[in-house]
GROMACS .gro file of C-alpha atoms in nm:
model
  472
    1MET     CA    1  -4.482  -2.455   0.086
    2ALA     CA    2  -4.169  -2.255   0.004
    3SER     CA    3  -4.171  -1.888   0.100
    4ASN     CA    4  -4.148  -1.608  -0.156
    5TYR     CA    5  -3.917  -1.313  -0.098
    6ARG     CA    6  -3.927  -0.967  -0.253
    7ILE     CA    7  -3.627  -0.737  -0.220
    8TYR     CA    8  -3.678  -0.367  -0.291
    9LEU     CA    9  -3.366  -0.161  -0.360
   10PHE     CA   10  -3.524   0.146  -0.521
   11GLY     CA   11  -3.612   0.409  -0.261
   12ASN     CA   12  -3.627   0.275   0.092
   13VAL     CA   13  -3.449  -0.062   0.111
   14ARG     CA   14  -3.680  -0.331   0.240
   15VAL     CA   15  -3.737  -0.705   0.227
   16GLU     CA   16  -4.069  -0.890   0.234
   17LYS     CA   17  -4.138  -1.255   0.300
   18ASP     CA   18  -4.478  -1.376   0.178
   19GLY     CA   19  -4.602  -1.017   0.182
   20GLN     CA   20  -4.481  -0.942   0.536
   21ALA     CA   21  -4.190  -0.710   0.615
   22VAL     CA   22  -3.864  -0.871   0.722
   23ASP     CA   23  -3.727  -0.603   0.951
   24ASN     CA   24  -3.515  -0.786   1.205
   25PHE     CA   25  -3.180  -0.721   1.039
   26ASP     CA   26  -2.925  -0.641   1.307
   27SER     CA   27  -2.739  -0.363   1.126
   28ARG     CA   28  -2.753  -0.129   0.830
   29LYS     CA   29  -2.440  -0.297   0.698
   30ALA     CA   30  -2.629  -0.623   0.652
   31LEU     CA   31  -2.874  -0.466   0.407
   32ALA     CA   32  -2.597  -0.259   0.249
   33MET     CA   33  -2.403  -0.580   0.186
   34LEU     CA   34  -2.715  -0.745   0.043
   35GLY     CA   35  -2.760  -0.461  -0.207
   36TYR     CA   36  -2.392  -0.469  -0.299
   37LEU     CA   37  -2.385  -0.846  -0.357
   38ILE     CA   38  -2.701  -0.837  -0.569
   39ARG     CA   39  -2.527  -0.600  -0.809
   40GLN     CA   40  -2.212  -0.813  -0.846
   41PRO     CA   41  -2.220  -1.054  -1.143
   42GLN     CA   42  -1.928  -1.261  -1.011
   43PRO     CA   43  -1.835  -1.405  -0.671
   44VAL     CA   44  -1.674  -1.145  -0.441
   45SER     CA   45  -1.377  -1.231  -0.225
   46ARG     CA   46  -1.427  -1.217   0.149
   47SER     CA   47  -1.119  -0.997   0.179
   48GLN     CA   48  -1.275  -0.744  -0.060
   49LEU     CA   49  -1.602  -0.738   0.135
   50ALA     CA   50  -1.420  -0.704   0.466
   51GLY     CA   51  -1.220  -0.411   0.329
   52LEU     CA   52  -1.531  -0.248   0.183
   53PHE     CA   53  -1.735  -0.254   0.504
   54TRP     CA   54  -1.470  -0.275   0.778
   55GLY     CA   55  -1.172  -0.108   0.616
   56GLU     CA   56  -1.071   0.059   0.942
   57LYS     CA   57  -1.032  -0.281   1.113
   58SER     CA   58  -0.760  -0.540   1.072
   59GLU     CA   59  -0.830  -0.797   0.800
   60ALA     CA   60  -0.883  -1.070   1.059
   61ARG     CA   61  -1.131  -0.856   1.254
   62GLY     CA   62  -1.303  -0.750   0.934
   63ARG     CA   63  -1.346  -1.111   0.819
   64ARG     CA   64  -1.494  -1.209   1.157
   65ASN     CA   65  -1.745  -0.924   1.132
   66LEU     CA   66  -1.822  -1.032   0.775
   67SER     CA   67  -1.885  -1.391   0.881
   68ARG     CA   68  -2.125  -1.274   1.151
   69GLU     CA   69  -2.323  -1.050   0.913
   70LEU     CA   70  -2.337  -1.319   0.644
   71SER     CA   71  -2.462  -1.572   0.896
   72GLN     CA   72  -2.743  -1.337   1.000
   73LEU     CA   73  -2.832  -1.261   0.637
   74SER     CA   74  -2.839  -1.629   0.547
   75SER     CA   75  -3.065  -1.712   0.841
   76ARG     CA   76  -3.319  -1.451   0.729
   77LEU     CA   77  -3.277  -1.515   0.355
   78PRO     CA   78  -3.223  -1.891   0.315
   79ASP     CA   79  -3.068  -2.019  -0.008
   80ALA     CA   80  -2.988  -1.666  -0.125
   81PHE     CA   81  -2.608  -1.696  -0.113
   82GLN     CA   82  -2.334  -1.927  -0.231
   83ALA     CA   83  -2.033  -1.894  -0.004
   84ASP     CA   84  -1.711  -2.075   0.067
   85TYR     CA   85  -1.399  -1.986   0.264
   86HIS     CA   86  -1.280  -1.745  -0.005
   87THR     CA   87  -1.581  -1.594  -0.184
   88VAL     CA   88  -1.947  -1.496  -0.150
   89GLN     CA   89  -2.211  -1.454  -0.422
   90PHE     CA   90  -2.579  -1.365  -0.427
   91HIS     CA   91  -2.727  -1.665  -0.603
   92PRO     CA   92  -3.092  -1.693  -0.505
   93SER     CA   93  -3.351  -1.954  -0.584
   94PRO     CA   94  -3.651  -1.862  -0.803
   95ALA     CA   95  -3.834  -1.776  -0.479
   96TYR     CA   96  -3.648  -1.442  -0.475
   97TRP     CA   97  -3.765  -1.136  -0.669
   98VAL     CA   98  -3.557  -0.815  -0.683
   99ASP     CA   99  -3.701  -0.490  -0.816
  100ALA     CA  100  -3.373  -0.383  -0.978
  101VAL     CA  101  -3.339  -0.715  -1.161
  102ALA     CA  102  -3.702  -0.696  -1.275
  103PHE     CA  103  -3.642  -0.340  -1.398
  104GLU     CA  104  -3.348  -0.447  -1.613
  105THR     CA  105  -3.549  -0.731  -1.767
  106LEU     CA  106  -3.850  -0.512  -1.846
  107ALA     CA  107  -3.636  -0.229  -1.983
  108ARG     CA  108  -3.446  -0.467  -2.210
  109GLN     CA  109  -3.762  -0.635  -2.338
  110GLY     CA  110  -3.939  -0.301  -2.383
  111GLY     CA  111  -3.695  -0.178  -2.646
  112ARG     CA  112  -3.604   0.176  -2.753
  113PHE     CA  113  -3.772   0.439  -2.967
  114THR     CA  114  -3.522   0.696  -3.089
  115TRP     CA  115  -3.737   0.937  -3.290
  116PRO     CA  116  -3.812   1.224  -3.243
  117HIS     CA  117  -3.457   1.312  -3.149
  118SER     CA  118  -3.555   1.625  -2.956
  119ALA     CA  119  -3.847   1.838  -2.842
  120ASP     CA  120  -3.792   2.055  -3.152
  121ASP     CA  121  -3.861   1.752  -3.373
  122LEU     CA  122  -4.181   1.695  -3.180
  123ALA     CA  123  -4.284   2.060  -3.211
  124ASP     CA  124  -4.268   2.031  -3.591
  125LEU     CA  125  -4.443   1.693  -3.605
  126THR     CA  126  -4.762   1.666  -3.807
  127PRO     CA  127  -5.004   1.371  -3.777
  128ASP     CA  128  -4.877   1.216  -4.101
  129ALA     CA  129  -4.508   1.274  -4.032
  130ALA     CA  130  -4.436   0.980  -3.805
  131PRO     CA  131  -4.167   0.744  -3.936
  132ALA     CA  132  -4.297   0.466  -4.156
  133GLU     CA  133  -4.101   0.201  -3.971
  134GLU     CA  134  -4.091   0.194  -3.595
  135GLU     CA  135  -3.846   0.018  -3.374
  136SER     CA  136  -3.993  -0.264  -3.174
  137VAL     CA  137  -4.124  -0.104  -2.855
  138GLN     CA  138  -4.336  -0.259  -2.582
  139PRO     CA  139  -4.463   0.050  -2.397
  140ASP     CA  140  -4.651  -0.146  -2.130
  141GLN     CA  141  -4.332  -0.323  -2.024
  142LEU     CA  142  -4.141   0.005  -2.016
  143ALA     CA  143  -4.415   0.166  -1.808
  144GLU     CA  144  -4.402  -0.128  -1.567
  145ALA     CA  145  -4.026  -0.077  -1.534
  146VAL     CA  146  -4.076   0.291  -1.450
  147GLU     CA  147  -4.333   0.200  -1.186
  148LEU     CA  148  -4.069  -0.011  -1.011
  149TYR     CA  149  -3.838   0.289  -0.974
  150GLN     CA  150  -3.955   0.439  -0.644
  151GLY     CA  151  -3.652   0.657  -0.581
  152ASP     CA  152  -3.275   0.646  -0.588
  153PHE     CA  153  -3.108   0.307  -0.563
  154MET     CA  154  -3.074   0.236  -0.186
  155ALA     CA  155  -3.177   0.594  -0.112
  156GLY     CA  156  -3.009   0.741   0.194
  157TYR     CA  157  -2.812   0.423   0.264
  158TYR     CA  158  -2.483   0.591   0.340
  159LEU     CA  159  -2.238   0.444   0.592
  160ASP     CA  160  -2.009   0.699   0.754
  161ASP     CA  161  -1.720   0.458   0.807
  162CYS     CA  162  -1.734   0.300   0.459
  163PRO     CA  163  -1.609   0.558   0.204
  164GLU     CA  164  -1.550   0.299  -0.070
  165PHE     CA  165  -1.906   0.170  -0.035
  166GLU     CA  166  -2.038   0.526  -0.052
  167SER     CA  167  -1.845   0.589  -0.374
  168TRP     CA  168  -1.986   0.268  -0.521
  169LEU     CA  169  -2.339   0.364  -0.412
  170LEU     CA  170  -2.318   0.711  -0.569
  171SER     CA  171  -2.202   0.552  -0.894
  172GLN     CA  172  -2.490   0.303  -0.883
  173GLN     CA  173  -2.745   0.576  -0.817
  174GLU     CA  174  -2.625   0.781  -1.111
  175GLY     CA  175  -2.623   0.477  -1.339
  176TRP     CA  176  -2.978   0.382  -1.244
  177ARG     CA  177  -3.100   0.737  -1.298
  178ARG     CA  178  -2.955   0.727  -1.651
  179GLN     CA  179  -3.134   0.399  -1.722
  180VAL     CA  180  -3.465   0.530  -1.591
  181VAL     CA  181  -3.430   0.849  -1.793
  182GLU     CA  182  -3.362   0.646  -2.110
  183VAL     CA  183  -3.681   0.448  -2.052
  184LEU     CA  184  -3.883   0.762  -1.977
  185GLU     CA  185  -3.750   0.941  -2.285
  186THR     CA  186  -3.852   0.641  -2.495
  187LEU     CA  187  -4.203   0.647  -2.346
  188VAL     CA  188  -4.241   1.023  -2.399
  189ALA     CA  189  -4.126   1.000  -2.761
  190TYR     CA  190  -4.329   0.688  -2.841
  191HIS     CA  191  -4.657   0.819  -2.704
  192ALA     CA  192  -4.602   1.169  -2.845
  193VAL     CA  193  -4.544   1.036  -3.197
  194HIS     CA  194  -4.866   0.838  -3.164
  195ALA     CA  195  -5.052   1.148  -3.042
  196ALA     CA  196  -5.121   0.991  -2.703
  197ASP     CA  197  -5.025   1.322  -2.550
  198ASP     CA  198  -5.184   1.255  -2.212
  199LYS     CA  199  -4.956   0.955  -2.163
  200ALA     CA  200  -4.655   1.139  -2.303
  201GLU     CA  201  -4.721   1.429  -2.065
  202SER     CA  202  -4.747   1.195  -1.768
  203PHE     CA  203  -4.410   1.035  -1.846
  204ALA     CA  204  -4.250   1.375  -1.909
  205ARG     CA  205  -4.359   1.481  -1.561
  206ARG     CA  206  -4.219   1.157  -1.420
  207TRP     CA  207  -3.892   1.233  -1.598
  208LEU     CA  208  -3.882   1.568  -1.420
  209GLU     CA  209  -3.938   1.396  -1.087
  210VAL     CA  210  -3.615   1.204  -1.151
  211GLU     CA  211  -3.421   1.496  -1.302
  212PRO     CA  212  -3.597   1.828  -1.227
  213TRP     CA  213  -3.307   2.020  -1.385
  214GLN     CA  214  -3.320   1.834  -1.720
  215GLU     CA  215  -3.410   2.097  -1.979
  216GLU     CA  216  -3.495   1.847  -2.252
  217ALA     CA  217  -3.770   1.707  -2.030
  218HIS     CA  218  -3.902   2.059  -1.968
  219ARG     CA  219  -3.898   2.124  -2.343
  220TYR     CA  220  -4.086   1.803  -2.421
  221LEU     CA  221  -4.348   1.895  -2.163
  222MET     CA  222  -4.381   2.249  -2.298
  223VAL     CA  223  -4.439   2.116  -2.650
  224LEU     CA  224  -4.690   1.857  -2.532
  225LEU     CA  225  -4.886   2.117  -2.339
  226ALA     CA  226  -4.879   2.364  -2.628
  227ARG     CA  227  -4.998   2.118  -2.888
  228SER     CA  228  -5.275   2.004  -2.651
  229GLY     CA  229  -5.407   2.359  -2.652
  230LYS     CA  230  -5.271   2.439  -2.302
  231ARG     CA  231  -5.064   2.740  -2.405
  232ALA     CA  232  -5.076   2.907  -2.062
  233ALA     CA  233  -4.960   2.585  -1.894
  234ALA     CA  234  -4.675   2.553  -2.146
  235LEU     CA  235  -4.558   2.906  -2.068
  236ALA     CA  236  -4.590   2.837  -1.695
  237GLN     CA  237  -4.370   2.529  -1.743
  238TYR     CA  238  -4.100   2.755  -1.885
  239ASP     CA  239  -4.119   2.963  -1.566
  240ILE     CA  240  -4.081   2.644  -1.361
  241CYS     CA  241  -3.780   2.544  -1.571
  242GLN     CA  242  -3.624   2.886  -1.518
  243ARG     CA  243  -3.672   2.871  -1.142
  244VAL     CA  244  -3.541   2.515  -1.104
  245LEU     CA  245  -3.227   2.588  -1.306
  246GLU     CA  246  -3.157   2.897  -1.097
  247GLU     CA  247  -3.215   2.718  -0.766
  248GLU     CA  248  -3.038   2.393  -0.852
  249LEU     CA  249  -2.756   2.497  -1.084
  250GLY     CA  250  -2.739   2.875  -1.073
  251ALA     CA  251  -2.791   2.866  -1.450
  252GLU     CA  252  -3.020   3.015  -1.710
  253PRO     CA  253  -3.221   2.820  -1.971
  254GLU     CA  254  -3.040   2.712  -2.287
  255GLU     CA  255  -3.099   2.889  -2.617
  256GLU     CA  256  -3.311   2.596  -2.738
  257THR     CA  257  -3.546   2.646  -2.444
  258THR     CA  258  -3.582   3.022  -2.489
  259ALA     CA  259  -3.635   2.975  -2.864
  260LEU     CA  260  -3.907   2.720  -2.791
  261VAL     CA  261  -4.092   2.948  -2.550
  262GLN     CA  262  -4.082   3.224  -2.811
  263ARG     CA  263  -4.244   2.987  -3.062
  264ILE     CA  264  -4.514   2.903  -2.810
  265GLN     CA  265  -4.576   3.272  -2.739
  266ALA     CA  266  -4.607   3.335  -3.112
  267GLY     CA  267  -4.858   3.052  -3.151
  268GLU     CA  268  -4.635   2.858  -3.391
  269ILE     CA  269  -4.698   2.520  -3.228
  270LYS     CA  270  -5.039   2.411  -3.344
  271LYS     CA  271  -5.291   2.213  -3.147
  272GLN     CA  272  -5.297   1.851  -3.260
  273GLY     CA  273  -5.612   1.653  -3.321
  274SER     CA  274  -5.664   1.396  -3.051
  275ARG     CA  275  -5.572   1.044  -3.162
  276SER     CA  276  -5.515   0.741  -2.950
  277LEU     CA  277  -5.280   0.451  -3.008
  278GLU     CA  278  -5.584   0.242  -3.093
  279SER     CA  279  -5.681   0.483  -3.373
  280LEU     CA  280  -5.352   0.413  -3.548
  281THR     CA  281  -5.428   0.043  -3.582
  282THR     CA  282  -5.670  -0.127  -3.816
  283ALA     CA  283  -6.022  -0.129  -3.678
  284PRO     CA  284  -6.177  -0.475  -3.642
  285SER     CA  285  -6.441  -0.573  -3.895
  286PRO     CA  286  -6.803  -0.577  -3.775
  287ALA     CA  287  -6.791  -0.955  -3.768
  288THR     CA  288  -6.502  -0.949  -3.523
  289PRO     CA  289  -6.626  -0.976  -3.165
  290PRO     CA  290  -6.502  -0.701  -2.935
  291PRO     CA  291  -6.213  -0.796  -2.709
  292ALA     CA  292  -6.299  -0.905  -2.360
  293ALA     CA  293  -6.280  -0.633  -2.099
  294PRO     CA  294  -5.956  -0.649  -1.902
  295SER     CA  295  -5.982  -0.795  -1.558
  296ARG     CA  296  -6.010  -0.537  -1.284
  297PRO     CA  297  -5.697  -0.502  -1.070
  298THR     CA  298  -5.731  -0.573  -0.703
  299LEU     CA  299  -5.792  -0.255  -0.506
  300LYS     CA  300  -5.507  -0.162  -0.273
  301ILE     CA  301  -5.620  -0.052   0.070
  302ARG     CA  302  -5.383   0.065   0.341
  303ALA     CA  303  -5.596   0.092   0.654
  304PRO     CA  304  -5.618  -0.100   0.980
  305SER     CA  305  -5.901  -0.351   0.992
  306PRO     CA  306  -6.182  -0.236   1.224
  307ALA     CA  307  -6.157  -0.428   1.550
  308THR     CA  308  -6.527  -0.396   1.636
  309PRO     CA  309  -6.850  -0.373   1.434
  310LEU     CA  310  -6.988  -0.027   1.360
  311VAL     CA  311  -7.321   0.033   1.533
  312ASN     CA  312  -7.600   0.277   1.437
  313ARG     CA  313  -7.408   0.466   1.169
  314THR     CA  314  -7.595   0.340   0.863
  315ASP     CA  315  -7.718   0.685   0.757
  316GLU     CA  316  -7.373   0.840   0.783
  317LEU     CA  317  -7.216   0.554   0.585
  318LYS     CA  318  -7.471   0.605   0.309
  319GLN     CA  319  -7.386   0.975   0.295
  320VAL     CA  320  -7.014   0.901   0.270
  321ALA     CA  321  -7.079   0.643  -0.004
  322ALA     CA  322  -7.288   0.899  -0.192
  323PHE     CA  323  -7.000   1.144  -0.168
  324PHE     CA  324  -6.762   0.889  -0.321
  325ARG     CA  325  -6.996   0.843  -0.617
  326GLN     CA  326  -7.019   1.215  -0.698
  327PRO     CA  327  -6.742   1.305  -0.945
  328ASP     CA  328  -6.762   1.677  -0.860
  329TYR     CA  329  -6.719   1.624  -0.485
  330ARG     CA  330  -6.353   1.587  -0.393
  331LEU     CA  331  -6.326   1.681  -0.023
  332LEU     CA  332  -6.548   1.558   0.261
  333THR     CA  333  -6.484   1.641   0.627
  334LEU     CA  334  -6.631   1.431   0.907
  335VAL     CA  335  -6.658   1.705   1.167
  336GLY     CA  336  -6.755   1.678   1.532
  337PRO     CA  337  -6.619   1.673   1.888
  338GLY     CA  338  -6.360   1.421   1.998
  339GLY     CA  339  -6.448   1.071   2.110
  340ILE     CA  340  -6.779   1.026   1.927
  341GLY     CA  341  -6.664   0.779   1.662
  342LYS     CA  342  -6.549   0.987   1.363
  343THR     CA  343  -6.234   0.778   1.312
  344ARG     CA  344  -6.428   0.451   1.337
  345LEU     CA  345  -6.678   0.580   1.080
  346ALA     CA  346  -6.396   0.682   0.842
  347LEU     CA  347  -6.234   0.339   0.873
  348GLU     CA  348  -6.560   0.164   0.797
  349ALA     CA  349  -6.617   0.387   0.496
  350ALA     CA  350  -6.269   0.309   0.363
  351TRP     CA  351  -6.321  -0.065   0.398
  352GLN     CA  352  -6.664  -0.047   0.236
  353VAL     CA  353  -6.493   0.081  -0.078
  354LYS     CA  354  -6.300  -0.247  -0.077
  355GLU     CA  355  -6.612  -0.456  -0.015
  356THR     CA  356  -6.803  -0.300  -0.306
  357GLU     CA  357  -6.509  -0.342  -0.543
  358GLY     CA  358  -6.688  -0.583  -0.775
  359ASN     CA  359  -7.024  -0.403  -0.784
  360ASP     CA  360  -6.982  -0.087  -0.988
  361PRO     CA  361  -6.763   0.078  -0.724
  362VAL     CA  362  -6.601   0.416  -0.723
  363GLU     CA  363  -6.271   0.395  -0.911
  364PHE     CA  364  -5.964   0.439  -0.688
  365ALA     CA  365  -5.724   0.257  -0.919
  366HIS     CA  366  -5.418   0.350  -0.712
  367GLY     CA  367  -5.564   0.260  -0.374
  368VAL     CA  368  -5.720   0.380  -0.051
  369TYR     CA  369  -5.486   0.512   0.219
  370PHE     CA  370  -5.581   0.575   0.583
  371ILE     CA  371  -5.324   0.815   0.731
  372PRO     CA  372  -5.341   0.897   1.106
  373LEU     CA  373  -5.199   1.239   1.191
  374ASP     CA  374  -5.250   1.262   1.567
  375SER     CA  375  -4.881   1.195   1.640
  376LEU     CA  376  -4.759   1.489   1.429
  377SER     CA  377  -4.634   1.774   1.644
  378SER     CA  378  -4.614   2.019   1.354
  379VAL     CA  379  -4.750   2.070   1.004
  380ASP     CA  380  -4.384   2.072   0.894
  381PHE     CA  381  -4.393   1.691   0.906
  382LEU     CA  382  -4.715   1.653   0.706
  383VAL     CA  383  -4.558   1.621   0.361
  384SER     CA  384  -4.310   1.354   0.472
  385THR     CA  385  -4.583   1.166   0.661
  386LEU     CA  386  -4.803   1.153   0.352
  387ALA     CA  387  -4.509   1.041   0.139
  388ASP     CA  388  -4.420   0.761   0.383
  389ALA     CA  389  -4.780   0.638   0.390
  390LEU     CA  390  -4.795   0.634   0.009
  391GLY     CA  391  -4.458   0.461  -0.028
  392PHE     CA  392  -4.310   0.759  -0.213
  393SER     CA  393  -3.939   0.839  -0.171
  394PHE     CA  394  -3.805   1.190  -0.215
  395TYR     CA  395  -3.498   1.262  -0.423
  396SER     CA  396  -3.252   1.535  -0.336
  397GLY     CA  397  -3.247   1.883  -0.481
  398SER     CA  398  -3.615   1.974  -0.515
  399ASP     CA  399  -3.895   2.094  -0.289
  400PRO     CA  400  -4.054   1.788  -0.117
  401ALA     CA  401  -4.406   1.930  -0.143
  402ALA     CA  402  -4.362   1.984  -0.518
  403GLN     CA  403  -4.232   1.627  -0.556
  404LEU     CA  404  -4.533   1.488  -0.367
  405LEU     CA  405  -4.775   1.691  -0.580
  406ASN     CA  406  -4.608   1.567  -0.899
  407TYR     CA  407  -4.637   1.210  -0.773
  408LEU     CA  408  -5.009   1.252  -0.699
  409ARG     CA  409  -5.086   1.435  -1.022
  410GLU     CA  410  -5.181   1.123  -1.221
  411LYS     CA  411  -5.306   0.911  -0.931
  412ALA     CA  412  -5.664   0.801  -0.876
  413MET     CA  413  -5.686   0.735  -0.503
  414LEU     CA  414  -5.867   0.809  -0.180
  415LEU     CA  415  -5.675   0.967   0.108
  416VAL     CA  416  -5.833   0.939   0.452
  417LEU     CA  417  -5.663   1.193   0.681
  418ASP     CA  418  -5.747   1.128   1.047
  419ASN     CA  419  -5.715   1.379   1.335
  420LEU     CA  420  -5.633   1.686   1.131
  421GLU     CA  421  -5.751   1.970   1.354
  422HIS     CA  422  -5.421   2.050   1.528
  423LEU     CA  423  -5.253   2.104   1.188
  424LEU     CA  424  -5.501   2.366   1.065
  425SER     CA  425  -5.359   2.670   1.244
  426THR     CA  426  -5.131   2.876   1.021
  427PRO     CA  427  -4.762   2.835   1.116
  428ALA     CA  428  -4.520   3.125   1.141
  429ALA     CA  429  -4.386   3.039   0.797
  430GLY     CA  430  -4.527   2.820   0.524
  431PRO     CA  431  -4.869   2.665   0.457
  432ASN     CA  432  -5.097   2.485   0.698
  433ALA     CA  433  -5.262   2.148   0.638
  434ALA     CA  434  -5.564   2.301   0.464
  435ASP     CA  435  -5.335   2.481   0.218
  436LEU     CA  436  -5.162   2.154   0.126
  437ILE     CA  437  -5.494   1.973   0.085
  438ASP     CA  438  -5.619   2.254  -0.138
  439GLN     CA  439  -5.306   2.221  -0.352
  440ILE     CA  440  -5.349   1.844  -0.381
  441LEU     CA  441  -5.708   1.889  -0.498
  442THR     CA  442  -5.592   2.145  -0.755
  443ASP     CA  443  -5.296   1.949  -0.892
  444ALA     CA  444  -5.431   1.593  -0.864
  445PRO     CA  445  -5.780   1.589  -1.020
  446GLN     CA  446  -5.840   1.217  -0.958
  447VAL     CA  447  -5.760   1.225  -0.586
  448LYS     CA  448  -6.044   1.242  -0.333
  449ILE     CA  449  -5.984   1.328   0.032
  450LEU     CA  450  -6.186   1.228   0.338
  451THR     CA  451  -6.073   1.422   0.646
  452VAL     CA  452  -6.157   1.361   1.011
  453SER     CA  453  -6.143   1.675   1.223
  454ARG     CA  454  -6.297   1.863   1.513
  455GLU     CA  455  -6.294   2.173   1.293
  456ARG     CA  456  -6.390   2.239   0.933
  457LEU     CA  457  -6.110   2.319   0.686
  458ASN     CA  458  -6.289   2.624   0.540
  459LEU     CA  459  -6.198   2.536   0.182
  460LEU     CA  460  -6.421   2.636  -0.106
  461ASP     CA  461  -6.497   2.281  -0.226
  462GLU     CA  462  -6.529   2.124   0.119
  463GLN     CA  463  -6.839   1.914   0.190
  464LEU     CA  464  -6.929   1.870   0.558
  465LEU     CA  465  -7.080   1.570   0.731
  466PRO     CA  466  -7.145   1.651   1.099
  467VAL     CA  467  -7.103   1.345   1.322
  468TYR     CA  468  -7.302   1.349   1.644
  469GLY     CA  469  -7.295   1.127   1.949
  470LEU     CA  470  -7.520   0.823   1.948
  471ALA     CA  471  -7.841   0.836   2.145
  472LEU     CA  472  -7.835   0.625   2.459
   0.00000   0.00000   0.00000
């Protein structure tokens, strides 16, 4: 059976073969060349590639280096290239999938929605004021495209001795950001016009993850919050906008933004009645059978498989399962001395979520993540460790913790944080691990956290499950 390859260029560059990472590339230049060739619509001359990646060498030396790298790429990615003595082209078989190519296809098929033209238009929108004729928009395809964008194109893939490649990469990153923003603006406008404000708000926040300094995105979010009856949150968003502009650009908000916040303060933006997209379509007649329920997506679980069976922990497992089923319980700490099996119990609990997936399970639509923390020497590395485990890539110019919180805001997932105790002491500057967990619980209402620690976290909403040694 032929293998299937997936190439990810958004965020951290990586290649998978049949679901397993292909990580034996001999140099960063090999993957850099792969990304470059994927983006070229025509064959590229070998001389051009040699100059791009080995410009400081003679042409003969550069071409030899190129031949070596291409040979290694071809051995790991068979049938992905067409090459002759003069040119090279990425020309894969259907077995290859590339996130950037998939994004372009989905974005093109998803269409564009160009009204309202601004946040001010949205602020003045009434339920009966939507345009009579809508452009053809497929919001699900656009949302799928956005989900593929996990960070800047080839994020951090700079090569010190390749200035021309770096210039090309910066241009690509800016171009992709523009495309993503166009898709996000379409999704915000489309859902806002249809009074699906929760979806519009989610995409506005995603827009701000990509461009935290973009005032139009801040304005859209302020309007959406205000017309959802969240006036205080809308005013707080203005404060965030002010701070980001000062920190990133040394600028003040535009007149449009200050005028909008004044309208919100004056109560001029009225709360909208809640309508869904479904309410704007014709309801089926009573004789029409209801549509079949959508199939449940497979639960993602990122945790090592237990190597041995769990013995004599049935009661504790039942208590953890009961915690998962309680919507008001968000934080559970397995607390006890070291070496008595807390980690093994947490692993078993995580995998039992997977095993009960088809039998009225707890909903963790975005997955279960087991994140060991024993190797962290400082709480300073906690945010980046969580981001790596979740597959989230930071972008430059904004506080990493704020980016992570924005990413988690709309997620429904379980985080299992193992060996937390050494990160609970307060550092000389900044928050400790308990402070970050408290902020996640505040900002991400659908996230639950199971911690494994020798000490309690001493948070208000913390539930404790003491774990004792087994009787001999």
